[in-house]
Amino acid sequence: MANEAWRSKLTRERKPSLARRERRLRSTPALRRMVRETTLAAEDFVYPLFVRHGRDERRPIASMPGVFQLSVDQAVVEAEHAVSLGIPAVLLFGIPESKDPIGEENFSPRGVVPQAVRAIKQAAPELVVITDVCLCEYTDHGHCGVLNAGGEDRPHPRLPEGYVLNDETLEVLDRVAVAHGEAGADMVAPSGMIDGMVGSIRTALDAAELTHVGILSYSVKYASAFYGPFREAAEGAPKFGDRKTHQMDPANAREAQRDVEEGADVLMVKPALAYLDVIRLLRDRFDAYPLAAYNVSGEYAMIKAAANGWIDERSAVLETLTAIKRAGADVIITYHAKEAAQWLK
Ligand code: PBG
């Protein structure tokens, strides 16, 4: 439309005088930067790595483009790359050689995770190494705990067959945490949502003179559909049933208190995007604790899938991560960590 055409239609006698014009501070990149409330940086990120046995292995995960199952030597390469990008920490998940009902490799000093911890610590001593502590990748049934067997002589006749046995599972988690701590992990991250896991692991670590090993607890971990791609990546999908008897109901938010009382050093909300209100709730309620949020596999996969031209990947990733930080997370566990750190350089 020519200038004159709309001018004649919009001419106003009096120029309006608005008391505030918010757009003034949005008008240039420098002004926007000056008044920005939330800034994202590489040091906010934790980069998850999936480690498996073998050498020179980088097995792609179909539902998570850019993420691989790595042999220990390749995990070391990734860890060094993370350091060079300014990322302070990695979170390790293990894929064992073989699986059994209680997941024995999980607490073996020769397990793939202790091997990776030792190798990464040797190559990059300044990197914080956190390890996932759970049973699902290691058990033949894919559940996050020891299960009540079937039949006449089942250990707990009053509990249903296949029930995730809480207290037996704690014993396994204790041993896993100690094995990881002995290998040199800085922190362990119990993710199974087993009652009492934080207190039990704290006691076990302390008894093994691993008082310096911290606990990053999945304080609020929901039974979520957004873990789908992870279960392919870590080969830890349950063979039957689901995780609703221990992971939190997505409709709830008030259950995080317990981990604080039991001695968690860092709290976590997982997943992140559908639970930004819960991140804010924990940030406000537990003032003295660092708070982590897990930008999970399904959240990553959704952006990667839409980055085929439907959305601009870089903007969508940085907007997402900024939102998680704005909601109150101090630490963001994300598969986007390397790319985001590169973009933020
Ligand atoms: C359990 C565990 C899961 C994730 C982290 N730890 C899967 C589950 O609870 O079923 C999911 C992480 C992700 O989706 O990125 N060991």
PDB file of C-alpha atoms in Angstrom, residues 1-153:
ATOM      1  CA  MET A   1       0.000   0.000   0.000  1.00  0.00           C
ATOM      2  CA  ALA A   2       1.327   3.392  -0.893  1.00  0.00           C
ATOM      3  CA  ASN A   3       2.179   5.727   1.943  1.00  0.00           C
ATOM      4  CA  GLU A   4      -0.540   8.202   1.218  1.00  0.00           C
ATOM      5  CA  ALA A   5      -3.223   5.565   1.085  1.00  0.00           C
ATOM      6  CA  TRP A   6      -3.017   4.453   4.741  1.00  0.00           C
ATOM      7  CA  ARG A   7      -2.012   7.867   6.058  1.00  0.00           C
ATOM      8  CA  SER A   8      -5.226   9.435   5.002  1.00  0.00           C
ATOM      9  CA  LYS A   9      -7.115   6.714   6.820  1.00  0.00           C
ATOM     10  CA  LEU A  10      -5.150   6.835  10.091  1.00  0.00           C
ATOM     11  CA  THR A  11      -4.440  10.513  10.640  1.00  0.00           C
ATOM     12  CA  ARG A  12      -5.055  11.421  14.292  1.00  0.00           C
ATOM     13  CA  GLU A  13      -5.309  14.902  15.602  1.00  0.00           C
ATOM     14  CA  ARG A  14      -3.476  14.394  18.894  1.00  0.00           C
ATOM     15  CA  LYS A  15      -0.254  12.410  19.208  1.00  0.00           C
ATOM     16  CA  PRO A  16      -0.838   9.897  22.031  1.00  0.00           C
ATOM     17  CA  SER A  17       1.531  10.196  24.995  1.00  0.00           C
ATOM     18  CA  LEU A  18       1.980   6.807  26.601  1.00  0.00           C
ATOM     19  CA  ALA A  19       3.524   6.790  30.074  1.00  0.00           C
ATOM     20  CA  ARG A  20       5.418   3.630  29.254  1.00  0.00           C
ATOM     21  CA  ARG A  21       6.640   2.302  25.962  1.00  0.00           C
ATOM     22  CA  GLU A  22       8.169  -1.100  26.635  1.00  0.00           C
ATOM     23  CA  ARG A  23       9.333  -1.324  23.066  1.00  0.00           C
ATOM     24  CA  ARG A  24      12.019   1.312  23.745  1.00  0.00           C
ATOM     25  CA  LEU A  25      14.111  -1.280  25.548  1.00  0.00           C
ATOM     26  CA  ARG A  26      13.491  -3.867  22.864  1.00  0.00           C
ATOM     27  CA  SER A  27      14.637  -1.786  19.946  1.00  0.00           C
ATOM     28  CA  THR A  28      18.267  -2.914  19.571  1.00  0.00           C
ATOM     29  CA  PRO A  29      20.195  -6.093  20.398  1.00  0.00           C
ATOM     30  CA  ALA A  30      22.378  -4.136  22.860  1.00  0.00           C
ATOM     31  CA  LEU A  31      19.382  -2.749  24.738  1.00  0.00           C
ATOM     32  CA  ARG A  32      17.793  -6.157  24.893  1.00  0.00           C
ATOM     33  CA  ARG A  33      21.003  -7.610  26.204  1.00  0.00           C
ATOM     34  CA  MET A  34      21.308  -4.868  28.819  1.00  0.00           C
ATOM     35  CA  VAL A  35      17.931  -5.602  30.415  1.00  0.00           C
ATOM     36  CA  ARG A  36      17.885  -9.388  29.938  1.00  0.00           C
ATOM     37  CA  GLU A  37      16.855 -11.239  33.112  1.00  0.00           C
ATOM     38  CA  THR A  38      17.971 -14.750  32.209  1.00  0.00           C
ATOM     39  CA  THR A  39      21.199 -15.645  30.486  1.00  0.00           C
ATOM     40  CA  LEU A  40      22.179 -19.051  29.333  1.00  0.00           C
ATOM     41  CA  ALA A  41      25.756 -20.309  29.282  1.00  0.00           C
ATOM     42  CA  ALA A  42      27.680 -23.528  28.706  1.00  0.00           C
ATOM     43  CA  GLU A  43      28.291 -23.840  32.453  1.00  0.00           C
ATOM     44  CA  ASP A  44      24.558 -24.414  33.000  1.00  0.00           C
ATOM     45  CA  PHE A  45      24.652 -27.742  31.182  1.00  0.00           C
ATOM     46  CA  VAL A  46      25.186 -31.374  32.011  1.00  0.00           C
ATOM     47  CA  TYR A  47      25.773 -33.607  28.972  1.00  0.00           C
ATOM     48  CA  PRO A  48      24.388 -37.172  29.178  1.00  0.00           C
ATOM     49  CA  LEU A  49      26.464 -40.017  27.691  1.00  0.00           C
ATOM     50  CA  PHE A  50      25.455 -43.637  27.012  1.00  0.00           C
ATOM     51  CA  VAL A  51      28.376 -46.006  27.437  1.00  0.00           C
ATOM     52  CA  ARG A  52      28.638 -49.599  26.221  1.00  0.00           C
ATOM     53  CA  HIS A  53      31.304 -52.265  25.988  1.00  0.00           C
ATOM     54  CA  GLY A  54      33.671 -52.484  23.051  1.00  0.00           C
ATOM     55  CA  ARG A  55      36.158 -50.243  21.278  1.00  0.00           C
ATOM     56  CA  ASP A  56      35.732 -47.520  18.677  1.00  0.00           C
ATOM     57  CA  GLU A  57      31.969 -47.881  18.827  1.00  0.00           C
ATOM     58  CA  ARG A  58      29.544 -45.048  18.091  1.00  0.00           C
ATOM     59  CA  ARG A  59      26.125 -46.582  17.589  1.00  0.00           C
ATOM     60  CA  PRO A  60      23.542 -44.051  16.496  1.00  0.00           C
ATOM     61  CA  ILE A  61      20.178 -43.941  18.275  1.00  0.00           C
ATOM     62  CA  ALA A  62      17.435 -43.644  15.649  1.00  0.00           C
ATOM     63  CA  SER A  63      15.047 -41.536  17.724  1.00  0.00           C
ATOM     64  CA  MET A  64      17.807 -39.208  18.990  1.00  0.00           C
ATOM     65  CA  PRO A  65      19.798 -37.855  16.028  1.00  0.00           C
ATOM     66  CA  GLY A  66      23.268 -36.767  17.174  1.00  0.00           C
ATOM     67  CA  VAL A  67      23.253 -39.060  20.232  1.00  0.00           C
ATOM     68  CA  PHE A  68      25.188 -42.342  20.287  1.00  0.00           C
ATOM     69  CA  GLN A  69      25.909 -45.374  22.416  1.00  0.00           C
ATOM     70  CA  LEU A  70      29.642 -44.992  22.935  1.00  0.00           C
ATOM     71  CA  SER A  71      32.399 -47.372  23.860  1.00  0.00           C
ATOM     72  CA  VAL A  72      34.533 -46.089  26.756  1.00  0.00           C
ATOM     73  CA  ASP A  73      37.268 -44.698  24.466  1.00  0.00           C
ATOM     74  CA  GLN A  74      34.638 -42.738  22.501  1.00  0.00           C
ATOM     75  CA  ALA A  75      32.967 -41.534  25.706  1.00  0.00           C
ATOM     76  CA  VAL A  76      36.364 -40.077  26.635  1.00  0.00           C
ATOM     77  CA  VAL A  77      36.469 -38.230  23.283  1.00  0.00           C
ATOM     78  CA  GLU A  78      33.008 -36.791  23.980  1.00  0.00           C
ATOM     79  CA  ALA A  79      33.975 -35.822  27.523  1.00  0.00           C
ATOM     80  CA  GLU A  80      37.052 -33.963  26.292  1.00  0.00           C
ATOM     81  CA  HIS A  81      34.926 -32.212  23.689  1.00  0.00           C
ATOM     82  CA  ALA A  82      32.471 -31.159  26.415  1.00  0.00           C
ATOM     83  CA  VAL A  83      35.355 -29.702  28.443  1.00  0.00           C
ATOM     84  CA  SER A  84      36.608 -27.752  25.429  1.00  0.00           C
ATOM     85  CA  LEU A  85      33.136 -26.222  25.050  1.00  0.00           C
ATOM     86  CA  GLY A  86      32.984 -25.138  28.692  1.00  0.00           C
ATOM     87  CA  ILE A  87      30.445 -27.741  29.783  1.00  0.00           C
ATOM     88  CA  PRO A  88      31.223 -28.597  33.424  1.00  0.00           C
ATOM     89  CA  ALA A  89      29.652 -32.048  33.796  1.00  0.00           C
ATOM     90  CA  VAL A  90      28.600 -35.314  32.173  1.00  0.00           C
ATOM     91  CA  LEU A  91      25.957 -37.823  33.310  1.00  0.00           C
ATOM     92  CA  LEU A  92      26.741 -41.458  32.514  1.00  0.00           C
ATOM     93  CA  PHE A  93      24.298 -44.253  31.686  1.00  0.00           C
ATOM     94  CA  GLY A  94      25.568 -47.797  31.158  1.00  0.00           C
ATOM     95  CA  ILE A  95      24.516 -50.538  28.776  1.00  0.00           C
ATOM     96  CA  PRO A  96      25.791 -53.804  30.269  1.00  0.00           C
ATOM     97  CA  GLU A  97      27.256 -56.854  28.532  1.00  0.00           C
ATOM     98  CA  SER A  98      24.410 -59.020  29.790  1.00  0.00           C
ATOM     99  CA  LYS A  99      21.259 -58.640  31.869  1.00  0.00           C
ATOM    100  CA  ASP A 100      19.850 -60.652  34.776  1.00  0.00           C
ATOM    101  CA  PRO A 101      17.089 -60.328  37.406  1.00  0.00           C
ATOM    102  CA  ILE A 102      18.994 -57.974  39.716  1.00  0.00           C
ATOM    103  CA  GLY A 103      21.479 -56.505  37.229  1.00  0.00           C
ATOM    104  CA  GLU A 104      24.812 -57.694  38.592  1.00  0.00           C
ATOM    105  CA  GLU A 105      27.065 -55.701  36.286  1.00  0.00           C
ATOM    106  CA  ASN A 106      25.546 -52.591  37.833  1.00  0.00           C
ATOM    107  CA  PHE A 107      27.542 -52.985  41.049  1.00  0.00           C
ATOM    108  CA  SER A 108      30.651 -54.603  39.633  1.00  0.00           C
ATOM    109  CA  PRO A 109      33.865 -52.533  39.701  1.00  0.00           C
ATOM    110  CA  ARG A 110      34.495 -53.944  36.192  1.00  0.00           C
ATOM    111  CA  GLY A 111      31.111 -52.699  34.967  1.00  0.00           C
ATOM    112  CA  VAL A 112      31.005 -50.378  31.997  1.00  0.00           C
ATOM    113  CA  VAL A 113      30.172 -47.287  34.072  1.00  0.00           C
ATOM    114  CA  PRO A 114      33.050 -47.605  36.588  1.00  0.00           C
ATOM    115  CA  GLN A 115      35.362 -48.206  33.597  1.00  0.00           C
ATOM    116  CA  ALA A 116      34.092 -45.046  31.918  1.00  0.00           C
ATOM    117  CA  VAL A 117      34.334 -43.013  35.136  1.00  0.00           C
ATOM    118  CA  ARG A 118      37.974 -43.994  35.602  1.00  0.00           C
ATOM    119  CA  ALA A 119      38.869 -43.303  31.960  1.00  0.00           C
ATOM    120  CA  ILE A 120      37.100 -39.924  31.869  1.00  0.00           C
ATOM    121  CA  LYS A 121      38.585 -38.844  35.193  1.00  0.00           C
ATOM    122  CA  GLN A 122      42.030 -39.706  33.905  1.00  0.00           C
ATOM    123  CA  ALA A 123      41.585 -37.794  30.639  1.00  0.00           C
ATOM    124  CA  ALA A 124      39.621 -34.841  32.023  1.00  0.00           C
ATOM    125  CA  PRO A 125      40.098 -34.570  35.794  1.00  0.00           C
ATOM    126  CA  GLU A 126      38.356 -31.184  35.950  1.00  0.00           C
ATOM    127  CA  LEU A 127      35.101 -32.535  34.513  1.00  0.00           C
ATOM    128  CA  VAL A 128      32.329 -33.340  37.014  1.00  0.00           C
ATOM    129  CA  VAL A 129      31.292 -36.959  36.495  1.00  0.00           C
ATOM    130  CA  ILE A 130      27.791 -37.898  37.600  1.00  0.00           C
ATOM    131  CA  THR A 131      26.434 -41.442  37.249  1.00  0.00           C
ATOM    132  CA  ASP A 132      22.867 -42.643  36.901  1.00  0.00           C
ATOM    133  CA  VAL A 133      21.986 -45.133  39.630  1.00  0.00           C
ATOM    134  CA  CYS A 134      19.080 -47.331  38.595  1.00  0.00           C
ATOM    135  CA  LEU A 135      18.356 -50.948  37.674  1.00  0.00           C
ATOM    136  CA  CYS A 136      16.355 -50.712  34.449  1.00  0.00           C
ATOM    137  CA  GLU A 137      19.247 -50.838  31.979  1.00  0.00           C
ATOM    138  CA  TYR A 138      20.728 -53.843  33.794  1.00  0.00           C
ATOM    139  CA  THR A 139      17.763 -56.068  34.604  1.00  0.00           C
ATOM    140  CA  ASP A 140      16.450 -58.652  32.129  1.00  0.00           C
ATOM    141  CA  HIS A 141      12.877 -57.487  32.850  1.00  0.00           C
ATOM    142  CA  GLY A 142      13.714 -53.802  32.357  1.00  0.00           C
ATOM    143  CA  HIS A 143      12.225 -52.648  35.646  1.00  0.00           C
ATOM    144  CA  CYS A 144      13.911 -50.190  38.016  1.00  0.00           C
ATOM    145  CA  GLY A 145      14.019 -52.628  40.907  1.00  0.00           C
ATOM    146  CA  VAL A 146      14.103 -56.218  42.108  1.00  0.00           C
ATOM    147  CA  LEU A 147      10.766 -57.860  41.324  1.00  0.00           C
ATOM    148  CA  ASN A 148       8.575 -60.088  43.465  1.00  0.00           C
ATOM    149  CA  ALA A 149       8.790 -63.509  41.821  1.00  0.00           C
ATOM    150  CA  GLY A 150       5.747 -65.609  40.962  1.00  0.00           C
ATOM    151  CA  GLY A 151       4.749 -69.029  42.300  1.00  0.00           C
ATOM    152  CA  GLU A 152       4.327 -70.651  45.685  1.00  0.00           C
ATOM    153  CA  ASP A 153       7.567 -69.642  47.364  1.00  0.00           C
TER     154      ASP A 153
END
